[in-house]
Amino acid sequence: MELKSRPKGDIFLPDGEFQSIEKRLSQAADDTRIVIFQSFDYRTRVGPFLFADVKLIPLGPRAIASALSAAGFSHVRVVLQQWTPNVRPSTTLLDGEPPEVVLISGMQIHSKEMYALLGDAWTMKERPLLIAGGAKAIYEPAHFFLKKKPQADIVVQGEEYILLELMELLMNVREEGEHLRETFNRVNEEGGLHHILGIMFFHKGKLVNTGTQRLLSNLEELPSPLLGLSLLEPKHKKKTLSPSPLPLNRVSRFGRVLSLITSHGCVETCSYCPIPAYNQRKIRTKSAKALADEIKQLVEETGITTFFGTDDSAFVNKVWLRELTDVLVETKIEKGRHAGRSVGSVISYATEGTLRSIVHDKGILPKMRSAGFKAIWFGIEDLNAELVSKGQSAEKTKEAFLALRAAGISPRPMMIHYDEQPWTRNDGKYGLKETVEYLRDECKATSIQITYITPSIGSRAYDQHYLHGEVLKKVGKMEVEDYLFDGNHVVATKHSSPYSKQQELLKGYRLFYSPKELIKRLFWKKDGVKRMDILNQFGGMIGYLKSRLTMKPWLKDLKTAKLERWDSLPVFSDYTLIDLHDNTVIESISAHNDAITIIIEKNAVLDKIESLKKEFYSIVEGIKAIELTYPKLGDLKEIALARLAELNKVVSEFTKEHYLLLCERIKEFVQSVREIIMHIRNQNIELITTTPSI
């Protein structure tokens, strides 16, 4: 399920609080050894962008290292497993001493390596304080407290401030000579952790989730990324750490691409994406000048000139975008081999954007190119707009992509393949084959990315994939592990032949990346994008061949082996979970290795249902006045009413035996209400209700 938002008025940290806690902590910080591991599972190395995963320096561990360094911790090292796969906590000595704190960060697809690092740390004679973070920890924190897996001491479910608040508490109460893990255990036993938002930990035999974090609204309060970059472990195959971190002027030898914090949040409401909920439906940015100054310093100190802006809606704020293009052209690099040149003339900047924003403001594209913009990724998803509507169409896509190419900017579509989309169609719409051919030939896209619709942790559609029996649990004797949930593997489908859908995805890549297409592009008219076209053809063909080879066992089993699917949600937790966000107790009921979380306080459940029903009836009254004009809205209303009737029936028989059924009915009803609200928003329908928050 999606992360919950904090109440209005309590979403953000007070202005200046981030820098204040850094200042306070710098007075208490000591010589504690801290090692940050970024986990990496090499089995995920498939797809057309085969080299980006080792050339792009991940943002998360760098940001944590920067925050700790700015807060006064002087013994910090960042270990990237894609660079140093053999380093383990048990073999680590930092400045001659084993680490007292080990932070392990990673995505869901790299979770096996996260567990391996935790397991290794548990073998140490003096075990460090183990902190898990990253996307896996944010959305599935209880998985770090499963009985059959190595466990963390605490999980951080959010951003840098949470860790700083935890460290401030521990530093302030630490006794002389006390290991920091012992300090943590003592504070936990006394109940001293419950006030820190965004963490999960064991307390007296139960798991405690302290609720959703407060967000940093002004991203300019974050410390310089140079701090984290100066703490990277050099690339090697040894089991131990190097005597010193990688010098800044050598970072570009191993990491040619840097991701940058430009903004957080997204204006879209796609059911398969967790980003809007994580950001509590807010957009956070830093000023154009601050971003340009940051890029300038990075170029001067590291020599890196290729950047990716972590911006999900780069073109939404037109004023900010124009300011950024101006300042990138005006800002001069003052030292290094690019001294005297403008930032925009030196860098290659890429980011993500929405199609409608480009179509509405094509005039800014030449200026963007002068400012260093070289590539824009677009979530086209599907040209028919059947999976999700984001204003895309074949005509708009062609118009936007050709305008980008004319300005010297590389257009790069990202698509989602799904059950209802066939390989080819003859009804005037686009199958996957026609989509790839159109993007390749008519739109002249530089690259394509095709992923299969997959349960994304933290998204509102996640549960439905499982409850509808789509998600593969076992393929023959092979367990469907986390690393397969990368979008490149078909792991969730109602189709009778998952193998055929997997082959369609691979055929789409072969259709775009091929020797024939490479030769054709060699004879295209020279423009600012042609070189990238050719390089991406080479990279895409290598990626396709590598993917075919890596996925050969998967394809064989998918074709011939027996398939087993989930019919309920996987185990969330092996323990009772106390959720302080709602002041309710949630218990995990396990049966045949499946589980569903249930609320065991009857009155709390019934009160929440009644509150939801009141808001829903308010919507219904508003719909009645306009449903003749909007028939689909009326249909959605009837579906929701039917589901509410089923829910009421279960509520009337509310006993312990009905918990699982009750949860399912609640989820079905809530999903119907969400579909109504999304339809109202997407169609810009004006609805008059008695509930102002709707």
XYZ file of C-alpha atoms in Angstrom:
694
model
C 0.000 0.000 0.000
C 0.983 3.623 -0.412
C 2.750 5.463 2.377
C 0.448 7.591 4.472
C 0.650 11.374 4.436
C 1.057 13.407 7.572
C -1.772 15.768 8.596
C -1.961 19.097 6.803
C 0.265 21.618 8.510
C 2.594 18.898 9.808
C 4.130 17.617 6.580
C 7.361 19.631 6.599
C 10.221 20.177 9.002
C 10.466 23.735 10.346
C 12.536 25.968 8.076
C 16.197 25.794 9.011
C 15.809 22.674 11.172
C 17.993 20.505 8.939
C 20.986 22.805 9.258
C 20.235 23.331 12.945
C 20.442 19.621 13.723
C 23.701 19.402 11.772
C 25.105 22.199 13.918
C 23.879 20.615 17.161
C 25.182 17.208 16.184
C 28.590 18.566 15.186
C 29.116 19.498 18.839
C 28.359 15.942 19.982
C 29.808 13.877 17.119
C 32.868 11.814 17.966
C 35.226 9.418 16.202
C 32.549 6.769 15.608
C 33.435 4.663 12.557
C 30.547 4.546 10.080
C 30.509 2.497 6.873
C 27.693 2.859 4.337
C 27.109 -0.071 1.983
C 25.148 0.334 -1.253
C 23.993 -3.186 -2.124
C 24.068 -4.482 -5.687
C 22.827 -7.775 -7.133
C 24.660 -8.560 -10.374
C 21.742 -10.700 -11.559
C 19.903 -7.444 -12.335
C 22.321 -6.550 -15.137
C 19.881 -6.918 -18.029
C 18.223 -4.489 -20.431
C 19.540 -1.969 -22.967
C 21.324 0.337 -20.497
C 23.821 -2.288 -19.420
C 26.660 0.036 -18.474
C 24.728 2.794 -16.729
C 24.378 0.790 -13.503
C 28.134 0.813 -12.875
C 28.937 4.201 -14.396
C 26.254 6.173 -12.527
C 27.190 6.924 -8.912
C 24.003 6.327 -6.867
C 22.558 9.268 -5.011
C 21.264 7.721 -1.766
C 24.492 6.633 -0.032
C 26.262 9.807 -1.166
C 23.509 11.943 0.365
C 23.688 10.076 3.679
C 27.482 10.396 3.740
C 27.257 14.123 2.997
C 24.806 14.636 5.860
C 26.946 12.692 8.346
C 30.102 14.494 7.258
C 28.440 17.907 7.535
C 27.260 16.903 11.023
C 30.826 16.370 12.199
C 31.450 12.639 11.732
C 34.985 12.379 10.375
C 35.298 8.601 9.925
C 32.782 7.739 7.201
C 33.239 5.585 4.102
C 30.823 4.710 1.255
C 31.161 1.229 -0.259
C 29.422 0.699 -3.607
C 29.044 -3.035 -4.240
C 29.012 -2.492 -8.001
C 32.576 -1.202 -7.596
C 33.822 -3.306 -4.686
C 31.801 -6.547 -4.625
C 34.063 -8.385 -2.173
C 34.103 -5.932 0.740
C 32.048 -7.131 3.721
C 31.412 -5.613 7.161
C 33.396 -8.415 8.831
C 36.505 -7.648 6.750
C 36.235 -3.892 7.114
C 38.656 -1.746 9.057
C 38.155 2.002 8.845
C 41.177 3.970 9.988
C 42.426 0.840 11.733
C 39.233 -0.005 13.624
C 36.102 -2.054 12.812
C 32.982 0.040 12.215
C 30.596 0.760 15.084
C 27.771 1.594 12.692
C 26.989 -0.162 9.409
C 24.317 1.346 7.194
C 22.990 -0.860 4.394
C 21.014 0.754 1.590
C 19.368 -0.783 -1.435
C 16.430 -1.191 -3.749
C 14.017 -4.123 -3.646
C 15.822 -5.811 -6.546
C 19.080 -5.779 -4.554
C 17.562 -7.096 -1.311
C 19.407 -10.439 -1.384
C 22.714 -8.603 -1.076
C 21.278 -6.447 1.710
C 20.433 -9.584 3.694
C 23.875 -11.033 2.907
C 25.583 -7.929 4.288
C 23.428 -8.057 7.419
C 24.208 -11.744 7.866
C 27.922 -11.094 7.542
C 27.770 -8.304 10.122
C 26.147 -10.684 12.604
C 29.292 -12.864 12.480
C 31.474 -10.063 13.853
C 32.857 -10.426 17.366
C 31.787 -6.883 18.243
C 28.679 -6.504 16.103
C 28.052 -2.968 14.820
C 24.768 -1.111 15.069
C 22.934 -2.206 11.912
C 20.751 0.334 10.124
C 18.820 -0.507 6.944
C 17.671 2.166 4.510
C 16.864 2.845 0.876
C 13.768 1.999 -1.149
C 13.445 -1.575 0.148
C 13.504 -0.337 3.737
C 11.135 2.556 3.091
C 8.353 0.430 1.625
C 8.967 -2.979 3.219
C 10.624 -2.162 6.561
C 9.287 -5.223 8.373
C 11.209 -7.472 5.963
C 14.334 -6.597 7.930
C 12.806 -8.258 10.979
C 11.725 -11.595 9.488
C 12.614 -14.658 11.550
C 14.279 -16.478 8.649
C 16.409 -13.491 7.552
C 19.315 -11.615 9.166
C 17.807 -8.701 11.052
C 18.663 -5.017 11.335
C 18.594 -3.140 14.630
C 16.587 -0.320 13.126
C 15.150 0.672 9.756
C 15.134 4.242 8.459
C 12.040 4.820 6.319
C 12.966 8.068 4.635
C 15.547 10.786 4.231
C 18.723 12.078 5.850
C 17.075 13.989 8.698
C 15.765 10.791 10.290
C 19.281 9.382 10.605
C 20.632 12.661 11.969
C 17.894 12.768 14.608
C 18.702 9.203 15.652
C 22.430 9.919 15.828
C 21.849 13.107 17.834
C 19.857 11.166 20.409
C 22.464 8.423 20.714
C 25.402 10.832 20.886
C 23.758 12.892 23.636
C 23.154 9.926 25.962
C 26.181 7.790 25.125
C 28.259 6.882 28.146
C 32.043 6.998 28.067
C 33.512 3.903 26.420
C 30.086 2.558 25.479
C 29.661 0.874 22.089
C 27.000 2.706 20.093
C 24.951 -0.492 19.688
C 24.811 -0.778 23.480
C 23.683 2.845 23.653
C 20.946 2.083 21.140
C 19.775 -0.977 23.082
C 19.664 0.969 26.341
C 17.715 3.861 24.835
C 15.331 1.446 23.136
C 14.709 -0.489 26.351
C 13.793 2.795 28.057
C 11.319 3.675 25.271
C 13.425 6.570 24.049
C 13.035 5.991 20.296
C 9.284 6.362 19.892
C 9.337 10.113 19.190
C 11.608 9.824 16.119
C 9.407 9.748 13.029
C 10.152 7.408 10.128
C 11.804 4.466 11.879
C 10.946 0.840 12.679
C 12.518 -1.204 15.469
C 11.889 -3.981 17.975
C 10.631 -2.960 21.391
C 9.720 -5.552 24.015
C 8.887 -8.273 21.521
C 6.878 -6.126 19.132
C 7.704 -4.108 16.044
C 7.177 -0.376 16.340
C 6.556 1.840 13.308
C 6.764 5.476 14.379
C 4.909 6.801 11.334
C 5.579 8.905 8.275
C 8.566 11.237 8.223
C 8.417 15.004 8.049
C 9.895 16.221 4.788
C 12.577 18.813 4.141
C 10.786 21.487 2.105
C 13.806 23.592 1.097
C 16.285 21.294 -0.636
C 18.932 24.023 -0.491
C 19.438 23.153 3.182
C 21.081 19.896 2.108
C 24.894 19.814 2.360
C 27.180 19.865 -0.662
C 27.278 16.561 -2.592
C 31.060 16.974 -2.739
C 31.215 15.817 0.888
C 29.744 12.418 0.050
C 31.771 12.084 -3.144
C 34.962 12.603 -1.163
C 34.169 9.516 0.944
C 33.822 6.887 -1.804
C 35.774 3.648 -1.542
C 37.962 3.202 -4.666
C 37.021 0.515 -7.173
C 38.808 -2.794 -6.493
C 38.271 -6.521 -5.852
C 39.884 -6.712 -2.417
C 37.979 -7.762 0.707
C 39.248 -4.884 2.808
C 38.918 -1.119 2.633
C 41.623 1.037 1.116
C 43.632 3.243 3.503
C 41.887 6.346 2.141
C 38.846 7.189 0.027
C 38.955 7.933 -3.680
C 40.331 11.449 -4.311
C 37.780 13.790 -5.860
C 39.892 14.380 -8.943
C 39.874 10.620 -9.680
C 36.157 9.966 -9.193
C 35.415 10.527 -12.893
C 37.686 7.591 -13.815
C 35.134 5.175 -12.369
C 31.847 7.067 -12.256
C 31.140 9.128 -15.345
C 27.554 10.062 -14.478
C 26.250 11.807 -11.375
C 22.621 11.934 -10.312
C 21.589 15.237 -8.750
C 18.814 16.246 -6.387
C 16.872 18.832 -8.381
C 13.366 18.299 -7.071
C 11.260 15.722 -5.271
C 7.688 14.839 -6.193
C 5.509 14.301 -9.248
C 2.309 15.888 -10.544
C 1.005 12.629 -12.037
C -1.079 10.092 -10.104
C -0.154 6.781 -11.737
C -1.416 3.814 -9.715
C 1.782 1.825 -10.310
C 4.168 4.503 -8.978
C 5.063 5.194 -5.308
C 6.681 8.610 -5.842
C 3.677 10.939 -5.242
C 2.701 9.199 -1.992
C 6.297 9.129 -0.730
C 6.436 12.900 -1.202
C 3.005 13.303 0.415
C 1.618 14.855 -2.799
C 4.058 17.763 -2.544
C 6.690 19.124 -4.948
C 9.997 20.214 -3.427
C 12.720 22.036 -5.326
C 15.927 24.000 -5.031
C 16.505 27.293 -6.809
C 17.945 27.384 -10.310
C 20.997 29.297 -9.089
C 21.689 26.795 -6.305
C 21.541 23.913 -8.783
C 23.802 25.681 -11.286
C 26.354 26.505 -8.563
C 26.293 22.870 -7.435
C 26.952 21.613 -10.967
C 29.746 24.155 -11.405
C 31.505 22.955 -8.236
C 31.136 19.309 -9.237
C 32.688 19.962 -12.657
C 35.559 21.935 -11.118
C 36.388 19.420 -8.373
C 35.692 16.065 -10.043
C 35.863 16.663 -13.791
C 32.503 14.903 -14.225
C 30.395 16.600 -16.900
C 27.455 14.194 -17.324
C 24.543 14.638 -14.938
C 21.079 13.202 -14.462
C 18.542 15.379 -12.680
C 16.267 13.376 -10.376
C 13.274 15.387 -11.464
C 10.036 13.598 -12.323
C 8.407 16.697 -13.795
C 11.199 18.940 -15.062
C 8.992 20.996 -17.355
C 6.033 21.645 -15.076
C 7.488 24.786 -13.470
C 8.108 26.901 -16.573
C 9.515 29.852 -14.614
C 12.080 27.648 -12.840
C 13.075 25.977 -16.104
C 13.704 29.309 -17.838
C 15.704 30.546 -14.868
C 17.803 27.375 -14.934
C 18.593 27.651 -18.645
C 19.627 31.287 -18.167
C 21.886 30.649 -15.206
C 23.558 27.568 -16.757
C 24.499 29.687 -19.769
C 25.678 32.609 -17.628
C 27.635 30.712 -14.940
C 31.340 30.358 -15.746
C 33.638 27.561 -14.633
C 36.581 29.100 -12.798
C 39.144 26.301 -12.542
C 40.157 23.015 -14.073
C 40.445 22.135 -17.739
C 37.092 23.789 -18.527
C 37.984 27.113 -16.888
C 36.496 30.133 -18.641
C 33.667 28.232 -20.334
C 30.012 28.394 -19.378
C 28.538 25.480 -17.472
C 26.001 24.904 -20.240
C 28.690 24.545 -22.904
C 30.502 21.846 -20.921
C 27.886 19.577 -19.386
C 25.560 16.907 -20.719
C 22.414 17.161 -18.640
C 19.570 14.639 -18.792
C 16.304 14.422 -16.897
C 12.689 13.287 -17.174
C 9.747 15.271 -18.488
C 6.122 14.993 -19.508
C 5.035 14.980 -23.119
C 2.374 17.629 -22.688
C 4.901 20.077 -21.223
C 7.148 19.791 -24.291
C 4.264 20.195 -26.734
C 3.072 23.327 -24.940
C 6.492 24.979 -24.742
C 8.621 23.904 -27.716
C 10.082 27.395 -28.011
C 12.357 26.878 -25.023
C 14.102 23.806 -26.480
C 16.958 25.603 -28.344
C 17.784 27.523 -25.188
C 17.749 24.308 -23.179
C 20.258 22.802 -25.595
C 22.545 25.802 -25.096
C 22.229 25.255 -21.346
C 23.554 21.698 -21.638
C 20.331 19.664 -21.883
C 21.194 16.661 -24.056
C 18.522 14.029 -23.327
C 14.978 13.855 -21.975
C 13.310 10.632 -20.827
C 9.527 10.396 -21.180
C 7.094 7.973 -19.588
C 5.077 7.336 -22.743
C 3.831 4.004 -21.268
C 1.618 3.193 -24.299
C 0.572 5.332 -27.254
C -3.054 4.228 -26.930
C -3.286 5.772 -23.422
C -5.161 2.658 -22.293
C -2.934 1.740 -19.353
C -2.690 5.313 -18.087
C -3.548 8.666 -19.632
C -0.870 11.342 -19.296
C -1.873 13.387 -22.310
C 0.120 11.174 -24.688
C -0.843 10.259 -28.231
C 1.004 9.166 -31.348
C 0.685 12.627 -32.911
C 1.857 14.524 -29.814
C 4.748 12.126 -29.340
C 5.960 12.651 -32.897
C 5.555 16.423 -32.624
C 7.516 16.590 -29.364
C 10.271 14.169 -30.392
C 10.979 15.836 -33.731
C 11.073 19.229 -32.010
C 13.583 17.870 -29.508
C 15.790 16.446 -32.254
C 15.654 19.719 -34.181
C 16.994 21.425 -31.064
C 19.744 18.810 -30.626
C 18.142 17.049 -27.639
C 17.821 13.271 -27.569
C 14.245 11.944 -27.042
C 14.114 8.742 -24.998
C 10.741 7.067 -24.437
C 9.995 4.641 -21.630
C 7.122 2.221 -22.197
C 5.150 -0.262 -20.154
C 4.005 -3.509 -21.739
C 0.965 -5.171 -20.174
C -1.440 -8.058 -20.559
C -4.020 -6.276 -22.680
C -1.475 -4.947 -25.172
C -0.862 -7.549 -27.911
C 2.286 -7.837 -29.982
C 0.458 -6.541 -33.056
C -2.981 -5.043 -33.755
C -5.075 -4.421 -36.845
C -7.772 -2.192 -35.350
C -6.052 1.141 -35.923
C -4.378 1.126 -32.507
C -0.837 0.261 -31.524
C 0.384 -3.132 -30.393
C 3.891 -3.296 -28.972
C 5.348 -3.977 -32.421
C 3.610 -0.958 -33.992
C 4.582 1.221 -31.023
C 8.282 0.375 -31.319
C 8.240 0.862 -35.099
C 6.469 4.213 -34.767
C 8.902 5.498 -32.144
C 11.860 4.228 -34.176
C 10.844 5.386 -37.661
C 8.413 8.281 -37.265
C 9.550 9.820 -33.983
C 13.256 8.999 -34.412
C 13.739 8.129 -30.749
C 17.358 7.646 -29.683
C 16.602 4.760 -27.345
C 13.682 2.896 -25.854
C 13.049 1.242 -22.542
C 10.318 -1.393 -22.262
C 9.284 -2.746 -18.878
C 6.425 -5.045 -17.988
C 3.815 -3.821 -15.526
C 5.100 -5.097 -12.181
C 3.937 -4.751 -8.560
C 5.839 -1.700 -7.372
C 6.337 -1.582 -3.612
C 4.741 1.529 -2.163
C 2.239 1.967 -5.013
C -1.513 1.800 -4.569
C -1.783 -0.914 -7.244
C 0.656 -3.223 -5.444
C -1.898 -5.178 -3.411
C -4.244 -5.689 -6.336
C -1.652 -7.587 -8.369
C -1.421 -10.139 -5.560
C -5.083 -10.312 -4.599
C -6.058 -10.812 -8.254
C -3.737 -13.804 -8.502
C -1.386 -12.261 -11.076
C 1.983 -12.506 -9.322
C 4.182 -15.542 -9.900
C 5.334 -17.215 -6.697
C 7.315 -20.111 -8.161
C 8.389 -21.011 -11.679
C 9.112 -24.708 -11.503
C 11.498 -25.119 -8.577
C 12.632 -21.511 -8.825
C 11.398 -19.047 -6.207
C 10.473 -15.691 -7.756
C 12.884 -13.531 -5.770
C 13.008 -9.763 -5.364
C 15.655 -9.308 -8.063
C 13.148 -10.414 -10.699
C 10.822 -7.496 -9.860
C 12.832 -5.167 -12.090
C 10.335 -4.686 -14.915
C 12.562 -6.665 -17.267
C 11.089 -9.977 -16.100
C 7.399 -10.819 -16.509
C 6.453 -11.729 -12.939
C 2.870 -10.446 -12.775
C 0.383 -11.369 -15.464
C -3.062 -12.905 -15.896
C -2.061 -14.011 -19.390
C -2.235 -17.743 -20.035
C 1.350 -17.717 -21.338
C 3.764 -15.493 -19.381
C 6.488 -16.889 -21.641
C 4.908 -15.306 -24.733
C 4.640 -11.914 -22.979
C 8.297 -12.172 -21.941
C 9.263 -12.931 -25.524
C 7.260 -9.924 -26.743
C 9.229 -7.639 -24.444
C 12.538 -8.987 -25.748
C 11.347 -8.856 -29.364
C 10.531 -5.184 -28.853
C 14.157 -4.518 -27.979
C 15.400 -6.573 -30.924
C 13.131 -4.585 -33.222
C 14.665 -1.292 -32.088
C 18.301 -2.265 -31.489
C 19.676 -4.121 -34.513
C 22.521 -4.029 -37.070
C 20.006 -2.971 -39.703
C 18.882 0.007 -37.616
C 22.491 0.926 -36.825
C 23.411 1.024 -40.528
C 20.320 3.068 -41.294
C 21.204 5.634 -38.643
C 24.752 5.927 -39.932
C 23.262 7.546 -43.033
C 20.922 9.889 -41.181
C 21.531 13.598 -41.549
C 24.120 14.764 -39.042
C 22.625 16.632 -36.097
C 23.319 17.070 -32.404
C 21.775 13.691 -31.609
C 23.210 11.340 -34.263
C 26.275 10.360 -32.234
C 24.046 9.341 -29.314
C 21.817 7.392 -31.720
C 24.769 5.298 -32.876
C 26.229 4.747 -29.400
C 22.836 3.668 -28.084
C 22.426 1.207 -30.939
C 25.735 -0.430 -30.014
C 24.877 -0.431 -26.307
C 21.344 -1.654 -26.925
C 22.478 -4.601 -29.057
C 25.029 -5.644 -26.432
C 22.377 -5.271 -23.739
C 19.893 -7.345 -25.726
C 22.374 -10.181 -26.281
C 23.473 -10.102 -22.630
C 19.823 -10.156 -21.528
C 19.052 -13.140 -23.750
C 21.997 -15.040 -22.299
C 21.299 -14.101 -18.676
C 17.575 -14.836 -18.949
C 17.953 -18.173 -20.743
C 17.182 -20.336 -17.643
C 14.272 -18.040 -16.749
C 12.819 -18.276 -20.248
C 13.164 -22.056 -20.308
C 11.347 -22.497 -16.995
C 8.735 -19.905 -17.897
C 7.931 -21.897 -21.029
C 7.953 -25.453 -19.678
C 7.739 -25.494 -15.879
C 4.709 -25.438 -13.626
C 3.723 -21.915 -12.554
C 2.499 -21.135 -9.046
C 0.851 -17.778 -8.305
C 0.134 -15.847 -5.129
C -3.527 -15.748 -4.103
C -2.939 -13.325 -1.220
C -0.353 -10.827 -0.054
C 3.098 -12.138 0.939
C 4.193 -12.132 4.563
C 4.498 -8.557 5.767
C 5.749 -9.286 9.256
C 6.335 -12.222 11.579
C 5.542 -10.097 14.618
C 2.846 -7.905 16.093
C 3.287 -4.415 14.674
C 2.489 -1.269 16.624
C 1.795 1.574 14.211
C 2.154 4.867 16.074
C 0.966 6.795 13.017
C -2.593 5.564 13.550
C -2.395 4.665 17.235
C -3.672 1.211 16.311
C -2.196 -2.223 16.727
C -1.753 -4.292 13.586
C -1.257 -8.023 13.808
C 0.111 -10.239 11.081
C -1.818 -13.476 10.631
C 0.129 -16.172 8.794
C -1.357 -19.164 7.002
C 0.561 -21.367 4.569
C 3.350 -18.734 4.432
C 0.858 -16.061 3.369
C -0.233 -13.171 5.528
C -2.391 -10.100 5.544
C -2.222 -7.289 8.054
C -5.353 -6.670 10.073
C -6.410 -4.027 12.548
C -7.370 -5.728 15.785
C -9.030 -2.803 17.566
C -12.675 -3.175 16.613
C -13.783 0.345 17.504
C -10.911 1.936 15.606
C -11.831 -0.055 12.511
C -15.518 0.790 12.663
C -14.821 4.484 13.284
C -12.543 4.638 10.251
C -15.109 2.857 8.078
C -17.867 5.249 9.150
C -15.654 8.263 8.443
C -14.843 6.923 4.986
C -18.505 6.198 4.259
C -19.505 9.764 5.137
C -16.987 11.167 2.671
C -18.089 8.660 0.043
C -21.783 9.545 0.413
C -20.815 13.191 -0.063
C -19.175 12.239 -3.365
C -22.234 10.219 -4.385
C -24.499 13.233 -3.904
C -22.225 15.292 -6.126
C -22.138 12.583 -8.801
C -25.930 12.283 -8.944
C -26.172 15.815 -10.306
C -23.801 15.200 -13.222
C -23.789 11.457 -13.986
C -25.890 11.895 -17.136
C -23.096 14.074 -18.510
C -20.378 11.733 -17.284
C -21.722 8.165 -17.656
C -18.429 6.480 -16.733
C -18.491 8.335 -13.429
C -21.948 6.923 -12.804
C -20.697 3.412 -13.551
C -17.823 3.819 -11.103
C -20.290 5.045 -8.489
C -22.444 1.924 -8.894
C -19.407 -0.347 -8.551
C -18.386 1.445 -5.356
C -21.922 1.195 -3.936
C -21.953 -2.546 -4.622
C -18.612 -2.966 -2.886
C -19.838 -0.878 0.038
C -22.836 -3.189 0.378
C -20.463 -6.165 0.598
C -18.400 -4.312 3.182
C -21.468 -3.476 5.278
C -22.461 -7.129 5.236
C -19.111 -8.192 6.674
C -19.125 -5.345 9.230
C -22.491 -6.534 10.539
C -20.875 -9.909 11.306
C -17.677 -8.457 12.783
C -15.916 -11.299 14.576
C -12.300 -12.393 14.716
C -12.963 -15.011 12.049
C -14.023 -12.256 9.619
C -10.844 -10.160 9.876
C -9.270 -11.344 6.631
C -12.499 -10.972 4.678
C -13.108 -7.569 6.248
C -9.670 -6.331 5.180
C -10.273 -7.493 1.628
C -13.667 -5.752 1.495
C -12.183 -2.537 2.900
C -9.434 -2.565 0.276
C -11.913 -3.204 -2.546
C -14.120 -0.327 -1.410
C -11.210 2.070 -0.920
C -9.902 1.180 -4.378
C -13.306 2.032 -5.885
C -13.350 5.400 -4.137
C -9.825 6.091 -5.393
C -10.839 5.224 -8.949
C -13.711 7.703 -8.723
C -11.465 10.469 -7.405
C -8.786 9.754 -10.035
C -11.413 9.875 -12.799
C -12.702 13.204 -11.480
C -9.169 14.628 -11.445
C -8.095 13.220 -14.806
C -11.214 14.478 -16.574
C -11.139 17.858 -14.758
C -14.722 17.302 -13.588
C -16.064 19.958 -11.238
C -17.821 18.148 -8.405
C -19.736 19.964 -5.695
C -19.623 18.049 -2.398
C -20.178 18.768 1.264
C -16.694 17.485 2.048
C -14.137 20.241 1.276
C -11.186 17.811 1.350
C -12.479 15.686 -1.558
